[in-house]
Coordinates of N, CA and C in Angstrom, one line a residue:
Chain A
D29 N 0.8 -1.5 0.0 CA 0.0 0.2 0.2 C 0.9 1.0 0.1
G30 N 1.3 2.2 -1.0 CA 2.0 3.2 -1.1 C 1.2 4.4 -0.5
G31 N 2.5 5.3 0.2 CA 1.8 6.6 0.8 C 2.7 7.1 1.5
I32 N 2.3 8.1 2.1 CA 3.4 9.2 2.8 C 3.1 8.7 4.5
T33 N 3.9 8.2 5.1 CA 3.9 8.2 6.7 C 4.8 8.9 7.4
Q34 N 4.1 10.1 8.5 CA 4.2 10.7 9.2 C 4.9 10.0 10.9
S35 N 5.4 10.5 11.4 CA 5.4 10.5 12.9 C 6.3 10.9 13.6
P36 N 6.4 11.0 14.9 CA 5.1 10.6 15.5 C 4.2 11.4 15.1
K37 N 2.7 11.3 15.3 CA 1.5 11.7 15.4 C 1.3 12.9 15.9
Y38 N 1.7 12.7 17.3 CA 1.7 13.7 18.5 C 3.1 13.7 18.9
L39 N 3.7 15.0 19.3 CA 4.9 15.4 19.9 C 5.1 16.7 20.4
F40 N 5.6 16.4 21.6 CA 5.6 17.2 22.9 C 7.1 17.7 23.2
R41 N 7.6 18.9 23.2 CA 8.8 19.4 23.5 C 9.1 20.6 24.4
K42 N 10.4 20.1 25.6 CA 10.0 21.3 26.3 C 11.1 22.2 25.5
E43 N 10.7 23.7 26.0 CA 11.7 25.0 24.8 C 13.3 24.6 25.3
G44 N 13.8 24.6 24.0 CA 15.2 24.7 23.9 C 16.0 23.3 23.6
Q45 N 14.7 22.5 23.4 CA 15.4 21.0 22.0 C 14.9 21.1 21.4
N46 N 16.3 20.6 20.2 CA 16.1 19.8 18.8 C 15.2 18.9 19.1
V47 N 14.1 18.8 18.2 CA 13.2 17.3 17.9 C 12.9 17.4 16.5
T48 N 13.0 16.2 15.8 CA 13.1 16.0 14.6 C 11.8 14.8 14.4
L49 N 11.2 15.5 13.4 CA 10.2 14.6 12.9 C 10.3 14.1 11.5
S50 N 9.3 13.1 11.1 CA 9.6 11.8 10.4 C 9.0 11.8 9.5
C51 N 9.6 11.7 8.5 CA 9.1 11.3 6.9 C 8.9 10.9 6.0
E52 N 8.6 9.7 5.8 CA 9.1 8.6 4.7 C 7.8 8.0 3.8
Q53 N 7.9 8.5 2.6 CA 7.5 7.9 1.5 C 7.7 6.7 0.9
N54 N 6.7 5.7 0.0 CA 7.2 4.5 -1.1 C 5.9 4.8 -2.5
L55 N 6.3 5.7 -2.8 CA 5.8 6.3 -3.9 C 6.5 6.7 -4.8
N56 N 8.0 6.2 -4.5 CA 9.1 6.5 -5.2 C 9.0 7.7 -6.1
H57 N 8.5 9.3 -5.7 CA 8.3 10.4 -5.9 C 9.5 10.7 -5.8
D58 N 10.3 11.5 -6.2 CA 11.6 12.5 -6.4 C 11.4 13.8 -5.2
A59 N 10.5 14.1 -5.9 CA 10.2 15.9 -4.7 C 9.4 15.6 -3.1
M60 N 9.8 15.7 -2.4 CA 9.5 16.1 -1.4 C 9.6 17.6 -0.6
Y61 N 8.2 17.5 0.3 CA 7.9 19.3 1.0 C 7.6 18.6 2.6
W62 N 8.1 19.9 3.0 CA 7.5 19.9 4.7 C 7.0 21.6 4.3
Y63 N 5.7 21.4 5.3 CA 4.8 22.5 5.4 C 4.3 22.5 6.6
R64 N 3.7 23.9 7.2 CA 3.9 24.1 8.4 C 2.2 24.8 8.6
Q65 N 1.7 24.7 9.4 CA -0.1 25.2 9.4 C -0.2 25.6 10.6
D66 N -0.9 26.7 10.6 CA -1.2 27.4 11.8 C -2.7 28.0 11.3
P67 N -3.6 28.3 12.5 CA -4.7 28.4 12.3 C -5.0 29.5 11.5
G68 N -6.0 29.9 10.4 CA -6.1 30.9 9.9 C -5.1 31.2 8.9
Q69 N -3.8 30.8 8.8 CA -2.6 31.2 7.8 C -2.4 30.3 6.4
G70 N -3.5 28.9 6.2 CA -3.0 28.1 5.6 C -2.1 27.3 5.9
L71 N -1.2 26.7 5.0 CA 0.1 25.7 4.7 C 1.6 27.2 4.2
R72 N 2.3 26.9 5.0 CA 3.4 27.8 4.3 C 4.3 26.7 4.5
L73 N 5.7 26.6 3.2 CA 6.3 25.9 2.8 C 7.9 26.3 3.7
I74 N 8.2 25.3 4.0 CA 9.4 25.2 5.2 C 10.6 25.1 4.4
Y75 N 10.6 23.7 4.5 CA 11.9 23.6 3.4 C 11.1 22.4 2.0
Y76 N 11.9 22.0 1.0 CA 11.7 21.1 0.0 C 13.0 20.6 -0.8
S77 N 12.8 19.6 -1.5 CA 13.5 18.9 -2.0 C 13.0 18.3 -3.6
Q78 N 14.0 18.5 -4.5 CA 13.7 18.0 -5.9 C 14.1 16.9 -6.1
I79 N 15.2 16.4 -5.6 CA 15.9 15.1 -5.7 C 16.9 15.1 -4.7
V80 N 17.6 13.3 -4.4 CA 18.5 13.1 -2.7 C 19.6 14.0 -3.3
N81 N 20.3 14.2 -1.7 CA 21.3 15.2 -1.6 C 21.4 16.5 -2.0
D82 N 20.1 16.9 -2.4 CA 19.7 18.8 -2.6 C 18.4 18.9 -1.4
F83 N 18.3 19.9 -1.8 CA 17.0 20.9 -1.1 C 17.4 22.4 -0.7
Q84 N 15.8 22.9 -1.0 CA 15.7 25.0 -0.7 C 15.2 25.1 0.0
K85 N 15.5 25.9 0.9 CA 14.4 26.9 1.6 C 13.5 27.2 1.0
G86 N 12.5 27.5 2.0 CA 11.1 27.7 1.3 C 10.9 28.9 2.3
D87 N 9.5 29.3 2.3 CA 9.3 30.9 2.9 C 9.6 31.5 4.3
I88 N 9.7 30.1 5.2 CA 9.9 29.8 6.2 C 10.8 28.9 7.2
A89 N 12.2 29.1 6.6 CA 13.3 28.0 7.0 C 14.1 28.5 8.0
E90 N 13.8 29.6 8.6 CA 14.6 29.9 9.9 C 14.3 29.0 11.1
G91 N 15.3 28.2 11.8 CA 14.7 27.6 12.5 C 14.4 26.2 12.2
Y92 N 14.8 25.6 11.2 CA 14.4 24.1 10.7 C 15.3 24.3 9.7
S93 N 16.0 22.5 10.0 CA 17.0 21.7 9.0 C 16.2 20.9 8.6
V94 N 17.4 20.2 7.3 CA 16.2 19.2 6.9 C 17.8 18.6 6.0
S95 N 17.2 17.3 5.9 CA 18.5 16.2 4.8 C 17.2 15.5 4.1
R96 N 18.2 15.0 2.9 CA 17.7 13.8 2.1 C 18.9 13.4 1.3
E97 N 19.0 12.3 2.4 CA 20.2 11.1 2.3 C 19.3 10.2 1.2
K98 N 18.6 9.7 1.5 CA 17.7 8.8 0.7 C 16.0 9.1 -0.2
K99 N 16.3 8.4 -0.9 CA 14.9 9.2 -2.0 C 13.8 8.7 -1.1
E100 N 13.3 8.6 -0.2 CA 12.3 7.8 0.2 C 12.3 8.6 1.9
S101 N 13.0 9.7 2.4 CA 12.9 10.0 4.0 C 13.3 11.0 3.6
F102 N 12.7 12.3 4.1 CA 13.1 13.7 4.5 C 12.8 14.1 5.8
P103 N 13.7 13.8 6.7 CA 13.1 14.3 8.2 C 13.8 15.6 8.1
L104 N 12.8 16.3 9.1 CA 12.4 17.9 9.4 C 13.1 17.8 10.6
T105 N 14.1 18.8 11.3 CA 14.4 19.2 12.5 C 13.9 20.3 12.8
V106 N 13.2 20.3 13.5 CA 13.1 21.8 14.6 C 13.9 22.1 15.9
T107 N 14.6 23.2 15.2 CA 15.8 23.6 16.4 C 15.1 24.5 17.5
S108 N 16.1 24.8 17.9 CA 15.4 25.4 19.5 C 15.7 27.0 19.1
A109 N 15.9 27.0 17.9 CA 16.1 28.7 17.5 C 14.9 29.2 16.8
Q110 N 14.0 28.2 16.8 CA 12.8 28.3 15.7 C 11.7 29.0 17.2
K111 N 11.1 30.3 17.2 CA 10.9 30.7 18.4 C 9.1 30.3 18.0
N112 N 8.4 30.2 17.3 CA 7.7 29.8 18.2 C 6.8 28.4 17.6
P113 N 7.6 27.1 17.7 CA 7.5 26.2 17.0 C 6.3 25.3 17.3
T114 N 5.2 25.9 18.2 CA 4.1 24.8 18.4 C 3.4 25.2 16.8
A115 N 2.9 23.7 16.4 CA 2.0 24.0 15.1 C 2.0 22.8 14.4
F116 N 1.2 22.2 13.6 CA 0.9 21.3 12.2 C 1.9 21.1 11.3
Y117 N 2.7 20.2 11.6 CA 3.6 19.7 10.6 C 3.2 19.1 9.1
L118 N 3.2 19.7 8.2 CA 2.7 18.5 7.1 C 3.7 18.0 6.0
C119 N 4.0 17.0 6.0 CA 5.1 16.7 4.6 C 3.9 15.6 3.8
A120 N 4.6 16.3 2.3 CA 4.2 16.2 1.1 C 5.0 15.2 0.3
S121 N 5.2 14.6 -0.8 CA 5.9 14.3 -1.9 C 5.0 14.4 -3.3
S122 N 6.0 14.4 -4.6 CA 5.4 14.5 -5.5 C 6.2 14.0 -6.5
V123 N 5.6 13.8 -7.6 CA 6.5 13.0 -9.1 C 7.1 14.6 -9.6
N124 N 8.5 14.4 -9.9 CA 8.9 15.5 -10.6 C 9.0 15.1 -11.9
R125 N 7.9 15.6 -12.9 CA 8.1 15.0 -14.1 C 8.7 15.9 -15.1
G126 N 9.2 16.7 -14.8 CA 10.1 18.0 -15.4 C 9.2 19.0 -16.2
R127 N 7.8 18.8 -15.5 CA 7.2 19.4 -16.5 C 6.6 20.6 -14.9
R128 N 5.8 21.4 -15.4 CA 5.1 22.5 -14.2 C 3.9 21.7 -13.4
D129 N 3.7 20.7 -13.3 CA 2.4 20.1 -12.4 C 3.4 19.8 -11.3
T130 N 2.8 20.0 -9.9 CA 2.8 19.4 -9.0 C 2.1 18.9 -8.0
E131 N 1.2 17.7 -8.7 CA 0.6 17.1 -7.7 C 1.0 16.8 -6.8
A132 N 0.7 17.2 -5.8 CA 1.1 16.7 -4.2 C 0.6 15.6 -3.5
F133 N 1.2 14.5 -2.4 CA 0.5 13.9 -1.9 C 0.7 13.8 -0.4
F134 N -0.4 14.1 0.5 CA -0.1 14.5 2.0 C 0.4 13.1 2.6
G135 N 1.0 13.1 3.5 CA 1.4 12.8 5.1 C 0.1 12.9 5.9
Q136 N -0.4 12.4 7.4 CA -1.1 12.6 8.0 C -1.2 13.7 8.8
G137 N 0.4 14.1 9.3 CA 0.4 15.3 9.7 C 1.2 14.7 11.3
T138 N 1.8 15.7 11.9 CA 2.2 15.9 13.0 C 2.3 17.0 13.7
R139 N 1.4 17.2 14.9 CA 1.2 18.6 15.7 C 2.3 18.1 17.2
L140 N 2.9 19.2 16.5 CA 3.9 19.4 17.8 C 3.7 20.2 18.6
T141 N 4.0 20.5 20.0 CA 3.3 21.0 21.1 C 4.7 21.5 21.8
V142 N 5.0 22.7 21.8 CA 6.0 23.1 23.3 C 5.8 23.1 24.2
V143 N 5.8 22.5 25.5 CA 5.7 22.6 26.8 C 7.1 23.2 28.1
Chain B
G11 N 6.6 37.4 -4.6 CA 6.2 36.2 -4.8 C 4.5 36.4 -5.2
E12 N 4.6 35.2 -5.1 CA 3.3 34.0 -5.2 C 2.3 34.4 -4.4
D13 N 0.8 34.7 -4.3 CA -0.3 34.7 -3.2 C -1.4 34.3 -3.5
V14 N -2.2 33.7 -2.9 CA -3.7 33.1 -3.0 C -4.4 33.4 -1.7
E15 N -5.5 34.1 -2.3 CA -6.4 34.2 -1.4 C -7.7 33.5 -1.5
Q16 N -8.5 33.5 -0.4 CA -9.4 32.7 0.0 C -10.3 33.2 1.1
S17 N -11.4 33.2 1.1 CA -12.3 33.7 2.3 C -12.0 32.7 3.0
L18 N -12.3 33.1 4.5 CA -11.9 32.2 5.8 C -13.3 30.9 6.1
F19 N -14.9 31.7 5.7 CA -15.7 30.7 6.1 C -16.8 30.6 4.9
L20 N -17.7 29.5 5.4 CA -18.8 29.1 4.3 C -19.7 28.5 4.9
S21 N -20.8 29.0 5.2 CA -21.7 28.3 6.4 C -23.1 27.4 4.8
V22 N -23.6 26.2 4.5 CA -24.3 26.1 3.7 C -25.7 25.2 4.8
R23 N -26.7 25.2 3.8 CA -27.4 23.9 4.4 C -27.6 22.7 3.6
E24 N -27.9 21.6 4.2 CA -27.3 20.6 3.9 C -28.5 20.2 2.3
G25 N -27.6 20.1 0.9 CA -28.8 19.9 0.2 C -28.4 21.2 -0.9
D26 N -28.2 22.1 -0.1 CA -27.2 23.1 -1.1 C -26.3 23.1 -1.6
S27 N -26.0 24.1 -2.6 CA -24.6 24.3 -3.5 C -24.0 25.0 -2.0
S28 N -22.3 24.7 -2.5 CA -21.4 25.8 -2.0 C -20.7 25.6 -2.8
V29 N -20.3 27.0 -2.8 CA -19.2 27.7 -3.7 C -18.1 28.3 -3.1
I30 N -17.0 27.7 -3.1 CA -15.5 28.4 -2.3 C -15.1 29.2 -3.5
N31 N -14.6 30.1 -3.3 CA -14.0 31.0 -4.2 C -12.6 31.4 -3.9
C32 N -11.9 31.6 -4.7 CA -10.2 31.8 -4.4 C -9.4 32.9 -5.6
T33 N -8.6 33.3 -5.4 CA -7.9 34.6 -6.3 C -6.5 34.7 -6.0
Y34 N -5.9 34.3 -7.3 CA -4.6 34.2 -7.8 C -3.6 35.4 -7.7
T35 N -2.1 35.3 -7.6 CA -1.8 36.5 -8.4 C -0.7 36.3 -9.8
D36 N -0.4 34.7 -9.3 CA 0.8 34.5 -10.6 C 0.2 33.6 -12.0
S37 N -0.1 35.0 -13.1 CA -0.8 35.0 -14.1 C 0.1 33.8 -15.0
S38 N 1.7 33.0 -14.4 CA 1.8 32.0 -15.3 C 2.0 30.9 -14.1
S39 N 0.9 30.9 -13.3 CA 0.6 29.2 -13.0 C 0.0 28.4 -13.7
T40 N 0.3 27.6 -13.6 CA -0.2 26.5 -14.9 C -1.2 25.4 -13.9
Y41 N -1.3 24.9 -13.2 CA -2.0 24.0 -12.7 C -2.8 24.8 -11.3
L42 N -4.2 24.2 -10.9 CA -4.6 25.0 -10.0 C -4.8 23.4 -9.5
Y43 N -5.2 24.1 -8.0 CA -6.0 22.4 -7.4 C -6.6 23.0 -5.8
W44 N -7.3 22.0 -5.9 CA -8.5 21.6 -4.8 C -8.2 21.1 -3.7
Y45 N -7.9 21.0 -2.7 CA -7.5 20.1 -1.4 C -8.5 20.3 -0.3
K46 N -9.1 18.7 0.3 CA -9.6 19.3 1.2 C -9.0 18.7 3.1
Q47 N -9.4 19.3 3.9 CA -8.6 18.9 4.9 C -9.5 18.7 5.9
E48 N -9.9 17.6 6.7 CA -10.3 17.2 7.8 C -10.0 17.1 8.7
P49 N -10.3 17.3 10.3 CA -10.0 17.6 11.7 C -9.0 17.0 11.7
G50 N -7.3 17.1 12.0 CA -6.6 16.5 12.8 C -5.6 15.5 11.4
A51 N -5.8 16.0 10.1 CA -5.7 14.8 9.0 C -4.8 15.6 7.9
G52 N -4.5 14.8 7.1 CA -3.0 15.1 6.3 C -4.5 15.6 4.9
L53 N -3.6 16.4 3.8 CA -4.5 17.0 2.9 C -4.9 15.9 1.5
Q54 N -6.1 16.2 1.5 CA -6.5 14.9 0.4 C -7.0 16.1 -1.2
L55 N -6.1 15.6 -2.3 CA -6.3 15.9 -3.7 C -8.0 15.8 -3.6
L56 N -8.4 16.9 -4.3 CA -9.8 16.8 -4.7 C -10.1 17.2 -6.2
T57 N -9.7 17.5 -6.8 CA -9.4 17.9 -8.2 C -8.4 19.1 -8.3
Y58 N -7.9 19.3 -10.0 CA -7.3 20.0 -10.1 C -7.6 20.8 -11.8
I59 N -7.2 21.5 -12.6 CA -7.5 22.4 -13.7 C -6.1 22.7 -13.9
F60 N -6.1 22.2 -15.2 CA -4.8 23.1 -16.3 C -5.5 24.8 -16.6
S61 N -4.4 25.6 -16.8 CA -4.8 27.1 -16.7 C -4.7 27.2 -18.1
N62 N -4.9 26.0 -19.3 CA -5.9 26.4 -20.5 C -7.1 25.9 -20.4
M63 N -7.5 25.5 -19.3 CA -9.5 25.2 -19.4 C -10.2 26.2 -18.4
D64 N -11.5 26.0 -18.8 CA -12.1 26.9 -18.4 C -12.8 26.4 -17.2
M65 N -13.5 24.7 -17.0 CA -13.8 24.7 -16.6 C -13.6 23.3 -16.3
K66 N -13.7 22.1 -15.0 CA -13.7 21.2 -15.1 C -14.8 20.4 -13.9
Q67 N -15.2 19.0 -14.2 CA -16.4 19.0 -14.1 C -15.9 17.2 -13.3
D68 N -16.5 17.0 -12.1 CA -16.0 15.4 -11.6 C -16.9 15.4 -10.4
Q69 N -18.1 14.5 -10.9 CA -18.8 14.2 -10.3 C -19.7 15.4 -9.6
R70 N -19.8 15.5 -8.5 CA -20.8 16.4 -7.7 C -19.6 17.9 -8.1
L71 N -18.5 17.9 -8.2 CA -17.5 18.6 -7.9 C -17.5 19.7 -9.6
T72 N -17.1 20.8 -9.5 CA -17.1 21.8 -10.4 C -16.2 23.0 -10.3
V73 N -15.1 22.7 -10.8 CA -14.2 23.6 -11.1 C -14.5 25.0 -12.3
L74 N -14.1 25.9 -12.3 CA -14.8 27.4 -13.2 C -13.2 28.5 -12.8
L75 N -12.8 28.4 -13.5 CA -11.7 29.5 -13.8 C -11.5 30.3 -14.8
N76 N -11.1 31.6 -14.4 CA -11.0 33.0 -15.0 C -9.7 33.4 -14.6
K77 N -9.0 32.6 -16.3 CA -7.7 33.7 -15.8 C -7.5 34.8 -16.4
K78 N -8.1 35.3 -16.8 CA -8.1 37.0 -16.7 C -8.6 37.8 -15.5
D79 N -9.0 36.9 -14.8 CA -9.5 37.5 -13.7 C -8.5 37.2 -12.5
K80 N -7.9 36.2 -12.5 CA -7.3 34.7 -11.7 C -8.1 34.4 -10.7
H81 N -9.2 33.9 -11.2 CA -10.2 33.7 -10.1 C -10.3 32.1 -10.5
L82 N -10.8 32.0 -9.1 CA -10.9 30.1 -9.4 C -12.1 29.9 -8.4
S83 N -12.8 28.8 -8.9 CA -13.9 28.7 -8.0 C -14.2 26.6 -7.8
L84 N -14.9 26.3 -6.9 CA -15.0 24.6 -6.1 C -16.6 25.0 -6.0
R85 N -17.5 24.2 -7.0 CA -18.9 24.4 -6.6 C -19.1 22.4 -6.0
I86 N -19.9 22.9 -5.2 CA -19.9 21.6 -4.7 C -21.4 21.5 -4.7
A87 N -22.1 20.3 -5.2 CA -23.3 20.4 -5.6 C -24.0 19.4 -4.5
D88 N -25.4 19.7 -4.4 CA -26.2 18.8 -2.8 C -24.7 18.5 -1.8
T89 N -24.5 19.8 -1.4 CA -23.4 19.5 0.0 C -24.0 18.5 1.1
Q90 N -23.4 18.3 1.5 CA -23.2 16.8 2.8 C -22.8 17.4 4.2
T91 N -23.3 16.7 5.1 CA -22.5 16.9 6.4 C -21.1 16.4 6.2
G92 N -20.6 15.8 5.4 CA -19.3 15.2 5.3 C -18.6 15.6 4.1
D93 N -18.9 17.2 3.9 CA -18.1 17.8 2.9 C -17.5 18.7 4.1
S94 N -18.4 18.6 5.1 CA -17.6 19.8 6.1 C -16.3 19.7 6.4
A95 N -15.5 20.7 5.8 CA -13.7 20.7 6.2 C -13.1 21.7 5.9
I96 N -12.0 22.0 6.2 CA -11.6 23.2 5.4 C -11.0 22.6 3.9
Y97 N -11.3 23.7 2.6 CA -10.7 23.6 1.9 C -9.7 24.5 1.1
F98 N -8.6 23.8 0.9 CA -7.6 24.9 0.1 C -7.2 24.6 -1.6
C99 N -7.4 25.9 -1.8 CA -6.6 26.3 -3.2 C -5.4 26.2 -3.0
A100 N -5.0 26.0 -4.1 CA -3.4 25.8 -4.4 C -2.9 26.3 -5.8
S101 N -1.7 26.6 -6.2 CA -1.1 26.6 -7.5 C 0.0 26.6 -7.6
A102 N 0.6 26.2 -8.9 CA 1.8 25.7 -9.1 C 2.3 26.0 -10.3
G103 N 3.5 25.9 -10.9 CA 4.3 26.5 -12.2 C 4.6 28.0 -12.1
G104 N 4.6 28.6 -12.9 CA 5.0 29.9 -13.3 C 6.3 29.9 -12.2
T105 N 6.3 31.3 -11.1 CA 7.7 31.4 -10.5 C 7.4 30.3 -8.8
S106 N 6.4 29.5 -9.4 CA 6.6 29.2 -8.2 C 6.4 27.4 -8.5
Y107 N 7.6 27.5 -9.9 CA 7.7 26.3 -10.0 C 8.6 24.8 -9.3
G108 N 7.8 23.6 -9.0 CA 8.4 22.8 -8.0 C 8.2 23.0 -6.6
K109 N 7.1 23.6 -6.7 CA 6.4 24.0 -5.6 C 4.6 23.8 -5.4
L110 N 4.2 24.1 -4.4 CA 2.6 24.5 -4.3 C 2.5 25.8 -3.4
T111 N 1.8 26.8 -3.5 CA 1.5 27.9 -3.1 C 0.1 27.7 -3.0
F112 N -0.4 27.8 -1.3 CA -1.6 27.4 -1.1 C -2.0 28.7 -0.4
G113 N -3.7 29.0 -0.4 CA -4.1 29.7 0.0 C -4.7 29.3 1.8
Q114 N -5.4 30.3 2.5 CA -5.3 30.3 3.9 C -6.5 29.0 4.1
G115 N -7.1 28.7 3.1 CA -8.1 27.6 3.4 C -9.4 28.1 4.0
T116 N -10.5 27.7 3.4 CA -11.9 28.0 3.4 C -12.8 27.4 4.5
I117 N -13.3 27.2 5.7 CA -13.8 26.1 6.5 C -15.3 26.3 6.0
L118 N -16.3 25.4 6.1 CA -16.9 25.2 5.3 C -18.1 24.1 6.2
T119 N -19.0 24.8 6.9 CA -19.4 24.2 7.7 C -20.8 23.8 6.8
V120 N -21.6 22.7 7.5 CA -22.8 22.1 6.5 C -23.9 21.9 7.5
H121 N -24.5 22.8 7.3 CA -25.7 22.2 8.4 C -27.0 21.6 8.0
P122 N -27.5 20.9 8.9 CA -28.7 19.8 8.6 C -30.1 20.5 8.1

């Protein structure tokens, strides 16, 4: 059964700690994305990767880091430098067909709460 | 950069039609998408339209695109309580090559 798996579903972090959110896909997609969702603000792009070992900053990359060592995996680290990390985080992937279409498939999300 | 705008709330009665509107700024956007999000879940792709089309119909869903005004709408016929969710408009292509730009989402509430 192909899809995108995010883990954990809920995550609690103390202030000052780094935390890593997992995203794995078995769709053989080249591109992967991380979005942050806050109420009333839609989805904002944190980082994206079009190919293994390469990634680009999105609109709100400060305080976050990523790696793309394998095609299937795109973990997101929320560092202590992120001033307001409490949010719902969504991972997505898409086929990179070389055209300008980007039909993205989403995971079920991770809700991060700083306590 | 690219901007996508939606109204935040829409309330309809069960059985009526719902129309959710979206405007975008990048005239070179090539694909426009509608996603649905149920509480606590990820986004589910509902439908999409290519920029050279004016209309696309898919069962109860009708997408209208006015490229001149950069306006996109999603009509849901015979709206049901199960359609209550957040609906996101997104654009791709143009200056947003390789990534999607989302609107804020429209919260659709369907009353019995």
